[in-house]
PDB file of C-alpha atoms in Angstrom:
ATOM      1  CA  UNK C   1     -12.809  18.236  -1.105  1.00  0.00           C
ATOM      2  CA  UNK C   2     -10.547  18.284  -4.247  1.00  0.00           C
ATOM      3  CA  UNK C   3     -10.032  14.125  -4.345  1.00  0.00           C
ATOM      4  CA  UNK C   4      -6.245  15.294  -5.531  1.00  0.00           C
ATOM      5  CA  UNK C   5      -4.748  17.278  -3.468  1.00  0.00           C
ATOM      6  CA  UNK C   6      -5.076  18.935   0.088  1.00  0.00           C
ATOM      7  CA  UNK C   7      -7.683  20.975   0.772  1.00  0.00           C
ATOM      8  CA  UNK C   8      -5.344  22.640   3.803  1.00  0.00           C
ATOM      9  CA  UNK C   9      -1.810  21.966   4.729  1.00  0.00           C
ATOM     10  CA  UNK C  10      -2.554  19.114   6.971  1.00  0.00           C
ATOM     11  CA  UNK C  11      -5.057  17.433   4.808  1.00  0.00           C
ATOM     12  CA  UNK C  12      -3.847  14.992   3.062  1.00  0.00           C
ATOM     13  CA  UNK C  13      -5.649  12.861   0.448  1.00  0.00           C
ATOM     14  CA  UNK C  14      -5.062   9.101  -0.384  1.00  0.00           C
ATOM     15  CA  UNK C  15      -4.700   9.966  -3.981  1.00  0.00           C
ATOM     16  CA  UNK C  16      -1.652  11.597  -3.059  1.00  0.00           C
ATOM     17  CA  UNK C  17       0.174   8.938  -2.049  1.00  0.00           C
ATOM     18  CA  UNK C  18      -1.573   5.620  -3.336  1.00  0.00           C
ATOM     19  CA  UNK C  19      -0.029   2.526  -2.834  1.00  0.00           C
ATOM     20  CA  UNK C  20       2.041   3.516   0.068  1.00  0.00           C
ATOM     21  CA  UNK C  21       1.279   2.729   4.086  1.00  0.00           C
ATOM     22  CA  UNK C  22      -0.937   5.593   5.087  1.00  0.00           C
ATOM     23  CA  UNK C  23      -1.924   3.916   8.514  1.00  0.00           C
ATOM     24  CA  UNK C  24      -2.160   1.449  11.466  1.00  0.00           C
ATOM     25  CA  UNK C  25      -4.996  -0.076  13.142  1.00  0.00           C
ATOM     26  CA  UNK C  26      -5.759  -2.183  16.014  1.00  0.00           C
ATOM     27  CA  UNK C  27      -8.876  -4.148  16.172  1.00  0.00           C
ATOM     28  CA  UNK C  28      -9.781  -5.165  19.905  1.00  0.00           C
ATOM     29  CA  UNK C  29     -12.239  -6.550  22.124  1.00  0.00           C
ATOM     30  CA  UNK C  30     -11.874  -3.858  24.815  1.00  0.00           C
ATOM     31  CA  UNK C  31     -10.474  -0.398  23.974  1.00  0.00           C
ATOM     32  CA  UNK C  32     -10.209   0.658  27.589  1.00  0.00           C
ATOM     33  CA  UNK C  33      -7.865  -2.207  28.395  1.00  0.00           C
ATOM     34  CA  UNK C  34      -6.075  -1.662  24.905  1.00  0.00           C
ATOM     35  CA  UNK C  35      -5.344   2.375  25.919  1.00  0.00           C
ATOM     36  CA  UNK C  36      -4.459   1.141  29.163  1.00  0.00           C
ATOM     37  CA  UNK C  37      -1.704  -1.125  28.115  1.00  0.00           C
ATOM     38  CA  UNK C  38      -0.020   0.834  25.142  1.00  0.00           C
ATOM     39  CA  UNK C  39      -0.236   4.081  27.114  1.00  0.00           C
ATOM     40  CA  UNK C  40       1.644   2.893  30.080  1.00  0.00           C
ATOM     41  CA  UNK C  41       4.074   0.476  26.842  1.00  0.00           C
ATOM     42  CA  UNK C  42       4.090   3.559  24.313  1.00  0.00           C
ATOM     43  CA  UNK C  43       3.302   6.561  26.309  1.00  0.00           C
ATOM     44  CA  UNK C  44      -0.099   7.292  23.734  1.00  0.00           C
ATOM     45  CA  UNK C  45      -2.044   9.486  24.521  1.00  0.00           C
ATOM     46  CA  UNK C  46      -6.020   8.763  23.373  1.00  0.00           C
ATOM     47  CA  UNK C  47      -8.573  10.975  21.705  1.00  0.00           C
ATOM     48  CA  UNK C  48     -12.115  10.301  20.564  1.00  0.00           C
ATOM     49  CA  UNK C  49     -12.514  10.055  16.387  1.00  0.00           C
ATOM     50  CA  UNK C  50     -15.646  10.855  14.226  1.00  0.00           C
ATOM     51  CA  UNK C  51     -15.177   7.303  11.958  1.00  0.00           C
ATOM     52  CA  UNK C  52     -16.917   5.119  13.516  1.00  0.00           C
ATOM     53  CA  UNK C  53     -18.520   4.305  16.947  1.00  0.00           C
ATOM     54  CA  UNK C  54     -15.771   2.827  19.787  1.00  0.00           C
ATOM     55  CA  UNK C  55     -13.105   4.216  17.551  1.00  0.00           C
ATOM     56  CA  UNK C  56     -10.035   6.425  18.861  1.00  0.00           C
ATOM     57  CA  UNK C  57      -6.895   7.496  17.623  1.00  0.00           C
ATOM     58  CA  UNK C  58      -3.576   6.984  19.541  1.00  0.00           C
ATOM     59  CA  UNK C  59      -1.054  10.292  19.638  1.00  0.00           C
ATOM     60  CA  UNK C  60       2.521  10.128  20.947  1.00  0.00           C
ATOM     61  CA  UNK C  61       3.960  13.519  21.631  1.00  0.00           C
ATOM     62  CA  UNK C  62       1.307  15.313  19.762  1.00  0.00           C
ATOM     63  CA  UNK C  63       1.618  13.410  16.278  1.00  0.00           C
ATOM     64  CA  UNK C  64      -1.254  10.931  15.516  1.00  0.00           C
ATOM     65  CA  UNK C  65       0.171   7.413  15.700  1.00  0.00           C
ATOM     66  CA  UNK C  66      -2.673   4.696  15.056  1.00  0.00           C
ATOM     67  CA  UNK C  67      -6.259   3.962  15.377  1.00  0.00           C
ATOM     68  CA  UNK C  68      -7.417   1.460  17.990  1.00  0.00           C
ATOM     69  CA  UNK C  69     -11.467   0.369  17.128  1.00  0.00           C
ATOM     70  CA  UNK C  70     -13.109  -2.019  19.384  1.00  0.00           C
ATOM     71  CA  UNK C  71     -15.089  -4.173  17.051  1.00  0.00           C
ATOM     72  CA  UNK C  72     -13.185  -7.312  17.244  1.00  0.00           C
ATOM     73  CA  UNK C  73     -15.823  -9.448  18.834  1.00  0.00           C
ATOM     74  CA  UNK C  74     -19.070  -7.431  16.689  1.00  0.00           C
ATOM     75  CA  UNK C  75     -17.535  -8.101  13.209  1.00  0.00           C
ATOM     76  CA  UNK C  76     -15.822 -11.526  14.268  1.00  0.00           C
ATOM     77  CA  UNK C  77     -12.298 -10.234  13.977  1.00  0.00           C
ATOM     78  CA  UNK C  78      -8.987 -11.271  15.034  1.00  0.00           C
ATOM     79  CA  UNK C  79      -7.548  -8.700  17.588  1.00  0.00           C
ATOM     80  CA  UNK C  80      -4.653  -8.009  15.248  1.00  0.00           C
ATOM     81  CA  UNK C  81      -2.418  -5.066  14.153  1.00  0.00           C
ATOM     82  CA  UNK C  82      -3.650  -4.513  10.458  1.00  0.00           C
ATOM     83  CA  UNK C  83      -1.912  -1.811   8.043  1.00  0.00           C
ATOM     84  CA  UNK C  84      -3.401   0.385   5.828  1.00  0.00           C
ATOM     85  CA  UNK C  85      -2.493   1.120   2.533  1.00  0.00           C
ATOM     86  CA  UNK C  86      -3.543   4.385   0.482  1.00  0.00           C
ATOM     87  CA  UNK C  87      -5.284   3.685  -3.245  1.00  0.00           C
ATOM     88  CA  UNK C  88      -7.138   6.124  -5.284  1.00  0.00           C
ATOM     89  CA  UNK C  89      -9.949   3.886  -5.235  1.00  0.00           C
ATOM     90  CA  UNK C  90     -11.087   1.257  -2.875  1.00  0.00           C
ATOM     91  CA  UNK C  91     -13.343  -0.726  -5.426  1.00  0.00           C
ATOM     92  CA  UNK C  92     -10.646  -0.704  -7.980  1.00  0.00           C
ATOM     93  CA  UNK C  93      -8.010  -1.985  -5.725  1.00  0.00           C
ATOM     94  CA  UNK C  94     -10.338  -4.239  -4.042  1.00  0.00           C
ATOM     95  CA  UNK C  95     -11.156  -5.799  -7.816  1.00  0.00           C
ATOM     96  CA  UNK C  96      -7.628  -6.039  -8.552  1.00  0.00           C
ATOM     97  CA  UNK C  97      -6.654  -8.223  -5.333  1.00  0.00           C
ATOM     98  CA  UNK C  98      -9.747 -10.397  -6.456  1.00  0.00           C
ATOM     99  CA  UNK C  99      -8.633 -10.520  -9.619  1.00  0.00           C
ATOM    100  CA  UNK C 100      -4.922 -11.706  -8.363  1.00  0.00           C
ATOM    101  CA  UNK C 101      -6.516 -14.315  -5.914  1.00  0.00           C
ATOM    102  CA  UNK C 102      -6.888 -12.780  -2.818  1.00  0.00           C
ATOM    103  CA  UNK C 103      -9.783 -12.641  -1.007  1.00  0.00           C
ATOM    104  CA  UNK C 104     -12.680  -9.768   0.744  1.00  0.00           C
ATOM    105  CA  UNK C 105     -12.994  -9.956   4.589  1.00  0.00           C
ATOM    106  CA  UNK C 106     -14.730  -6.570   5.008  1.00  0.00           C
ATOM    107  CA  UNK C 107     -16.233  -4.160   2.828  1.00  0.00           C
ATOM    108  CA  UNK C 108     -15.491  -1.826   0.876  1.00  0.00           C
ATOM    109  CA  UNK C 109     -17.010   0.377   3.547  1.00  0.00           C
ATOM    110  CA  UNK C 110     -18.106   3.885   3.924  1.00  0.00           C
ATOM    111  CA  UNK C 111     -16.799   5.803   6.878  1.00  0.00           C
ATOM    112  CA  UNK C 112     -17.545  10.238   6.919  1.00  0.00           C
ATOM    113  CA  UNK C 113     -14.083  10.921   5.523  1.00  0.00           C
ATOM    114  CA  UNK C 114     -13.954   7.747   2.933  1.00  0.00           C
ATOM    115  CA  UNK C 115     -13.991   4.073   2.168  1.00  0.00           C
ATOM    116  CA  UNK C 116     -12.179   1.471   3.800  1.00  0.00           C
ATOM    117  CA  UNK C 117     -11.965  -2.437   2.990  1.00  0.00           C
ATOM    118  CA  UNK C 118     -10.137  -5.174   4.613  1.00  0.00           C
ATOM    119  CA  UNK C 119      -8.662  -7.938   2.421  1.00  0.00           C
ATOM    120  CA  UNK C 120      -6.078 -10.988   2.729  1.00  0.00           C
ATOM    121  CA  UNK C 121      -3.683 -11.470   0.344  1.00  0.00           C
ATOM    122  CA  UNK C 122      -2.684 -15.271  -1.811  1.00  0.00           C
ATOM    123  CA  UNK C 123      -1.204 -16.587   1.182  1.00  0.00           C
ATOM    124  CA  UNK C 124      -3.868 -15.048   3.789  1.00  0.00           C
ATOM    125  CA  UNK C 125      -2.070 -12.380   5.245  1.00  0.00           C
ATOM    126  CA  UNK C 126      -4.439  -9.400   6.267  1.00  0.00           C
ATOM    127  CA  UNK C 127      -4.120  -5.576   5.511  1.00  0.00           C
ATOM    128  CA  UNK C 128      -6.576  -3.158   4.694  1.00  0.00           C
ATOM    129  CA  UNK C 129      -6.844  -0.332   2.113  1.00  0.00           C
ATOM    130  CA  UNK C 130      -8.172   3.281   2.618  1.00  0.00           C
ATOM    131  CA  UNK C 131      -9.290   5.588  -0.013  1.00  0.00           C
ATOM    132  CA  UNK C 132     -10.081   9.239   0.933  1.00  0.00           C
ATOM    133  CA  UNK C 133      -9.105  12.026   3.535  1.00  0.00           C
ATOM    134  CA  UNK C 134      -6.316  10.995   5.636  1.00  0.00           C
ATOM    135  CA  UNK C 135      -6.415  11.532   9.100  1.00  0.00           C
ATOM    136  CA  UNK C 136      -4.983  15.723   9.931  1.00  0.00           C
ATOM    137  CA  UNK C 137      -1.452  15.712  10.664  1.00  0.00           C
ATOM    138  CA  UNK C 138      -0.822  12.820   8.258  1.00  0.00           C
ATOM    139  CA  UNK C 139       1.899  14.392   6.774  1.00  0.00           C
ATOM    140  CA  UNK C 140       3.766  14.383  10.072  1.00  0.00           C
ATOM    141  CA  UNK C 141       3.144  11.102  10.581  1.00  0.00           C
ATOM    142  CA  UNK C 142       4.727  10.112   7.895  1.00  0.00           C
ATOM    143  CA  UNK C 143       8.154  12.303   8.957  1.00  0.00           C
ATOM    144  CA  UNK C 144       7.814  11.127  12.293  1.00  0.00           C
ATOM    145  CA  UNK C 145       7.909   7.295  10.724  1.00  0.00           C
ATOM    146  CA  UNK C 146       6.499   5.764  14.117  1.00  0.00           C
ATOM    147  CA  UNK C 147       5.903   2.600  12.477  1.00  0.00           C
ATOM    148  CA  UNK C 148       7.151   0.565   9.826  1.00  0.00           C
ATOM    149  CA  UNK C 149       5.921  -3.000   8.052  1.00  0.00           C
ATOM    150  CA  UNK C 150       6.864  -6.170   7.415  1.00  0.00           C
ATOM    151  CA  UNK C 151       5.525  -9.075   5.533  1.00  0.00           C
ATOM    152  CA  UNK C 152       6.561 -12.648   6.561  1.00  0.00           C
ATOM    153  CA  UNK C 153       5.223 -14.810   3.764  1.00  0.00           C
ATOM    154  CA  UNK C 154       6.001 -18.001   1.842  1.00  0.00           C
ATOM    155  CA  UNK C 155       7.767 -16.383  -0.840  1.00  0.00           C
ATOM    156  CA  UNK C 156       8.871 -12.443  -1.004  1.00  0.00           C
ATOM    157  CA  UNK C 157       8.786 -12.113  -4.750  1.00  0.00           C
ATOM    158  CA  UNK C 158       5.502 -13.310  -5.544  1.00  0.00           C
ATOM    159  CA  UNK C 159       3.611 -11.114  -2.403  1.00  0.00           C
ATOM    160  CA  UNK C 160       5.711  -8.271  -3.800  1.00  0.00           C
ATOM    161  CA  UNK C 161       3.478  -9.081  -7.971  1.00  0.00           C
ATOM    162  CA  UNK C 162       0.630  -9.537  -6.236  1.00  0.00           C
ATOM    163  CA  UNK C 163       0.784  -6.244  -4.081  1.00  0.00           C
ATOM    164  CA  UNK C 164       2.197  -4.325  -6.844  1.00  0.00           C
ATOM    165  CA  UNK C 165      -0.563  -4.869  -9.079  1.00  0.00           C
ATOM    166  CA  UNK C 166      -3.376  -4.613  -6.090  1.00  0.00           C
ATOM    167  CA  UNK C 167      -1.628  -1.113  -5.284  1.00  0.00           C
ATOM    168  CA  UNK C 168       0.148   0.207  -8.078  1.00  0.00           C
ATOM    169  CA  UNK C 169       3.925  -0.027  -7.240  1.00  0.00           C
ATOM    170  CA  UNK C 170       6.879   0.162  -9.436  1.00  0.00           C
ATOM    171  CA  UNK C 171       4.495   1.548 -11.879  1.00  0.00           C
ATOM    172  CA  UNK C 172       4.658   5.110 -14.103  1.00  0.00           C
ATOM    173  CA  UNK C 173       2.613   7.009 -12.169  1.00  0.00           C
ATOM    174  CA  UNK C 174       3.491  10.213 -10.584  1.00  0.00           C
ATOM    175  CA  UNK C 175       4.540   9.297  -6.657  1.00  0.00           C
ATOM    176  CA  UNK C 176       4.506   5.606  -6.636  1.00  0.00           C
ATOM    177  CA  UNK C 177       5.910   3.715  -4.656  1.00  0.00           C
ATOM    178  CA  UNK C 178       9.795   2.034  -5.443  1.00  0.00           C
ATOM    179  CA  UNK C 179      10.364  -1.820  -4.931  1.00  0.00           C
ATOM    180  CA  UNK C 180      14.125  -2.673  -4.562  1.00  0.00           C
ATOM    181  CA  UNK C 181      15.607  -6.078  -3.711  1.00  0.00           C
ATOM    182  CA  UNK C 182      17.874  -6.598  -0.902  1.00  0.00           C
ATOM    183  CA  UNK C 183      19.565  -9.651  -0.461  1.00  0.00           C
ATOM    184  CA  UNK C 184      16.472 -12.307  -0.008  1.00  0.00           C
ATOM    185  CA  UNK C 185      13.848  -9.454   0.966  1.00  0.00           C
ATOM    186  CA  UNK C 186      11.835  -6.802  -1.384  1.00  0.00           C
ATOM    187  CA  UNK C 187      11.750  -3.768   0.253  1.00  0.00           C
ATOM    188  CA  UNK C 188       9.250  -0.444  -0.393  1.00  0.00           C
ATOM    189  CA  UNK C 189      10.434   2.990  -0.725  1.00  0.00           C
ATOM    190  CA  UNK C 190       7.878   6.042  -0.851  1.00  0.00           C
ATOM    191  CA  UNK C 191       9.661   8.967  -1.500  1.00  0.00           C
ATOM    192  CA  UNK C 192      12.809   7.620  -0.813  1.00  0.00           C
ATOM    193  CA  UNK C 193      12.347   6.589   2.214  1.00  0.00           C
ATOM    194  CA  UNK C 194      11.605   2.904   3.502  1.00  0.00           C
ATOM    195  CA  UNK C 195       7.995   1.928   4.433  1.00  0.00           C
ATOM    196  CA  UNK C 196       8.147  -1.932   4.588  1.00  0.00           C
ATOM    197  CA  UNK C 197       9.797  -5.334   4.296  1.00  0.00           C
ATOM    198  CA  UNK C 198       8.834  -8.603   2.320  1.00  0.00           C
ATOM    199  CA  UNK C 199      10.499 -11.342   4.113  1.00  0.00           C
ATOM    200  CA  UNK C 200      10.380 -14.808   2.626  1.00  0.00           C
ATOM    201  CA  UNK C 201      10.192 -17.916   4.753  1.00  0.00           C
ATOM    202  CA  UNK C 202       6.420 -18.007   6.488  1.00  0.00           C
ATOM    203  CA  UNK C 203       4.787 -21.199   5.825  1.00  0.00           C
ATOM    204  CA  UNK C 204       1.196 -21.116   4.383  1.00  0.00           C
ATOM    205  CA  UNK C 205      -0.111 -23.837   6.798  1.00  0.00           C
ATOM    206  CA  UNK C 206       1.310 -23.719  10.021  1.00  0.00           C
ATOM    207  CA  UNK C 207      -0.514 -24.821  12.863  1.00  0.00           C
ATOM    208  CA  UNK C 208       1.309 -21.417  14.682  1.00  0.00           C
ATOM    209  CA  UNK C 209      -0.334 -18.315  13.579  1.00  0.00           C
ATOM    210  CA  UNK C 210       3.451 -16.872  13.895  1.00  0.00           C
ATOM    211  CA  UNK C 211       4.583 -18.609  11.719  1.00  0.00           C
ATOM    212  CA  UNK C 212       1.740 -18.214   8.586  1.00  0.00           C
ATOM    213  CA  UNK C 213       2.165 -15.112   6.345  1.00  0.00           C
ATOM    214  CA  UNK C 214       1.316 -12.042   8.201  1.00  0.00           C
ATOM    215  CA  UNK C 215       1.766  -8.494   8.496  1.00  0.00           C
ATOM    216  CA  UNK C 216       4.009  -7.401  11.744  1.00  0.00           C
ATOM    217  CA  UNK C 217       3.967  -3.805  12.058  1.00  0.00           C
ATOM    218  CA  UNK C 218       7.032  -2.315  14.013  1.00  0.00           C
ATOM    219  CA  UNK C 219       6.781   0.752  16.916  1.00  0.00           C
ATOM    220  CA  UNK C 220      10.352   2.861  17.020  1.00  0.00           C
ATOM    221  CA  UNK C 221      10.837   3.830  20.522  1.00  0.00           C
ATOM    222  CA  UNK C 222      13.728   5.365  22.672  1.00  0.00           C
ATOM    223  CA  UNK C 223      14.297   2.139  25.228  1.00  0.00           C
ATOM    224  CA  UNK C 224      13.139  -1.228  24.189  1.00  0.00           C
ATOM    225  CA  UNK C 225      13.445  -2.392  27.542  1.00  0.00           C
ATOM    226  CA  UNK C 226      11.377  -0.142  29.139  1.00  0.00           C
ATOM    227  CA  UNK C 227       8.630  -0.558  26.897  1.00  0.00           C
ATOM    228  CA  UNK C 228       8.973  -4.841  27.404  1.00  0.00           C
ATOM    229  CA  UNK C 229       9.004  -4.260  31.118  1.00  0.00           C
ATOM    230  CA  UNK C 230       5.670  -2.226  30.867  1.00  0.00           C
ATOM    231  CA  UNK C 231       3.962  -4.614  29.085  1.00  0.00           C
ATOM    232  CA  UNK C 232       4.854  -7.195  31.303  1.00  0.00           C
ATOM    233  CA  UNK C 233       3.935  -5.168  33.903  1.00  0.00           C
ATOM    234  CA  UNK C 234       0.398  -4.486  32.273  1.00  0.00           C
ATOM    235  CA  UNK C 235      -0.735  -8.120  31.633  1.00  0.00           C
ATOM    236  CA  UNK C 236       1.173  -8.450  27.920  1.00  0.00           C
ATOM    237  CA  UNK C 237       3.607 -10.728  27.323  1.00  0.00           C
ATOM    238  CA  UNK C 238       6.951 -10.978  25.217  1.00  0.00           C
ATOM    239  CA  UNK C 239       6.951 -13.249  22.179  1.00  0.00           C
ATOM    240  CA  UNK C 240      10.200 -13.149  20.972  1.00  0.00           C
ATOM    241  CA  UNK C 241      14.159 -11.692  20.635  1.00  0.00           C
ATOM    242  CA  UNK C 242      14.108  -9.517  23.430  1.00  0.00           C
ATOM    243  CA  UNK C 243      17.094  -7.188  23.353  1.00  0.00           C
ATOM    244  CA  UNK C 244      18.577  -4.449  23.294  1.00  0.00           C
ATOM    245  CA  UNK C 245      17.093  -3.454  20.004  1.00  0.00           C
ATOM    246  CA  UNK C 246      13.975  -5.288  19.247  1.00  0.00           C
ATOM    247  CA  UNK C 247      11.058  -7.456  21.028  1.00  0.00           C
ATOM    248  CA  UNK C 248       8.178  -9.073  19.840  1.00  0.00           C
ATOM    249  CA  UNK C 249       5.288  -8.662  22.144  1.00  0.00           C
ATOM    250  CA  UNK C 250       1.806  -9.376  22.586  1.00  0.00           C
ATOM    251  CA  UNK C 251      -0.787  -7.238  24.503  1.00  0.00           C
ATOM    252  CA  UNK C 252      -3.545  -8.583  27.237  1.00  0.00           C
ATOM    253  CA  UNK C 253      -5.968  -9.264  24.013  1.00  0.00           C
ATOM    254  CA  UNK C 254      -3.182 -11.371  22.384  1.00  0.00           C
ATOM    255  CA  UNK C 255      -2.777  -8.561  19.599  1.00  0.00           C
ATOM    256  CA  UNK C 256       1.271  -8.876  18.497  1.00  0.00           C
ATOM    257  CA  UNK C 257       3.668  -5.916  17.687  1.00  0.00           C
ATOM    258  CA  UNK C 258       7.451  -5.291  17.626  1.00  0.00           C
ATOM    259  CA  UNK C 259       9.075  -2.427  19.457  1.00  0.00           C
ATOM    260  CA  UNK C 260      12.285  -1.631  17.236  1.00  0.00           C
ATOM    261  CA  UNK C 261      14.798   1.160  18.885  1.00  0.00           C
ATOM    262  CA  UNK C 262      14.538   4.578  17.046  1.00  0.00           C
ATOM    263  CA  UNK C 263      18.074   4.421  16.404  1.00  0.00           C
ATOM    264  CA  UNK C 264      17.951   1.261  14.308  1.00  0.00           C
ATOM    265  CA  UNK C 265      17.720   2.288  10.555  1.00  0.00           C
TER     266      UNK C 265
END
């Protein structure tokens, strides 16, 4: 495969577009229950993927959505939503967050289509980074926007250095990604368009893994209250604000995730 371009129009390449979100993935202890419960929340729809063994992607209305991988309790994971982030090189990047005082949880790994590695950031929040093919119908994914980020951390300006040097934002190359300040948050534009939030105020310490610096990544959907209802219904529970527009909630495995209403901006 050409490592800069697309090899066919619904290949994409993580060269294309490093630095910005490319993908979401659960990590759980049981990926039946897991399809169970955000197919009856989300509607998804599951089919079977050649990375890795237990692995599966999640498709809502045809367009691939997010990966869910059971390997929580073999690698001595959290079950956690963990975001992706596309770099032209996963040993670079991964040298650069060491280099900027984060730390190496996993890899960098080699799966058929690239190499993945899973890092935490100066504060310990958790994302990973992908180098290589992207998964097909990437580009609609990223139209579709089914998800979007958000960082809760101790302070918004320093995560937004320390990810912009670790992924090469606000920098000269062709396609990076755009950091803009509104009010008290730092927010990331790829192509215009917004990918994720830096929201200050998480405290390093907390005894409430809430409340420490994490990522929270955000599903739009059409009713908000259907989707809490389901999960109650399906052995999750709701965390927090549940209204009209937004909820927190949690799945059986304790994994959390916000449902924001598609017609939010």
């Amino acid at each position: 495969m050409n490592s800069d371009a697309r090899v066919r129009d619904d290949v994409v390449s993580s060269h294309a577009v490093a630095g910005a979100p490319c993908w979401v993935s659960l990590t759980a202890r049981d990926r039946r229950t897991a399809e169970d419960f955000y197919r009856a929340v989300l509607g998804w729809d599951f089919r079977t993927a050649s990375l890795m063994d237990g692995f599966r992607i999640a498709y809502a209305h045809g367009v691939p959505v997010a990966g869910i991988a059971a390997v929580a309790s073999t690698w001595q994971m959290a079950v956690a939503w963990t975001p992706y982030f596309a770099v032209e090189s996963a040993d670079e990047a991964v040298a650069r967050g060491q280099e900027r005082g984060g730390t190496v949880a996993v890899g960098p790994i080699g799966f058929p289509p690239g190499r993945a590695a899973l890092l935490a950031d100066r504060d310990g929040a958790v994302f990973g980074i992908w180098e290589g093919r992207l998964v097909v119908g990437w580009e609609t994914w990223r139209r579709a926007a089914p998800a979007f980020l958000r960082l809760h951390t101790r302070n918004a300006f320093d995560a937004a250095m320390f990810y912009g040097g670790v992924l090469e934002w606000a920098t000269a190359r062709p396609g990076c990604c755009e950091v803009h300040y509104d009010g008290d948050e730092v927010v990331l534009r790829s192509e215009g368009v917004m990918v994720a939030r830096i929201h200050s105020g998480a405290v390093e310490a907390a005894p409430d893994p809430t409340i420490r610096p994490h990522w929270q990544v955000h599903f739009a959907v059409a009713d908000v209250g259907a989707c809490v209802r389901a999960a109650l219904a399906h052995g999750g529970t709701v965390e927090d604000g549940a209204d009209a527009t937004e909820a927190v909630l949690r799945d059986p495995d304790g994994a959390r995730f916000t449902v924001t209403s598609a017609s939010q901006p």
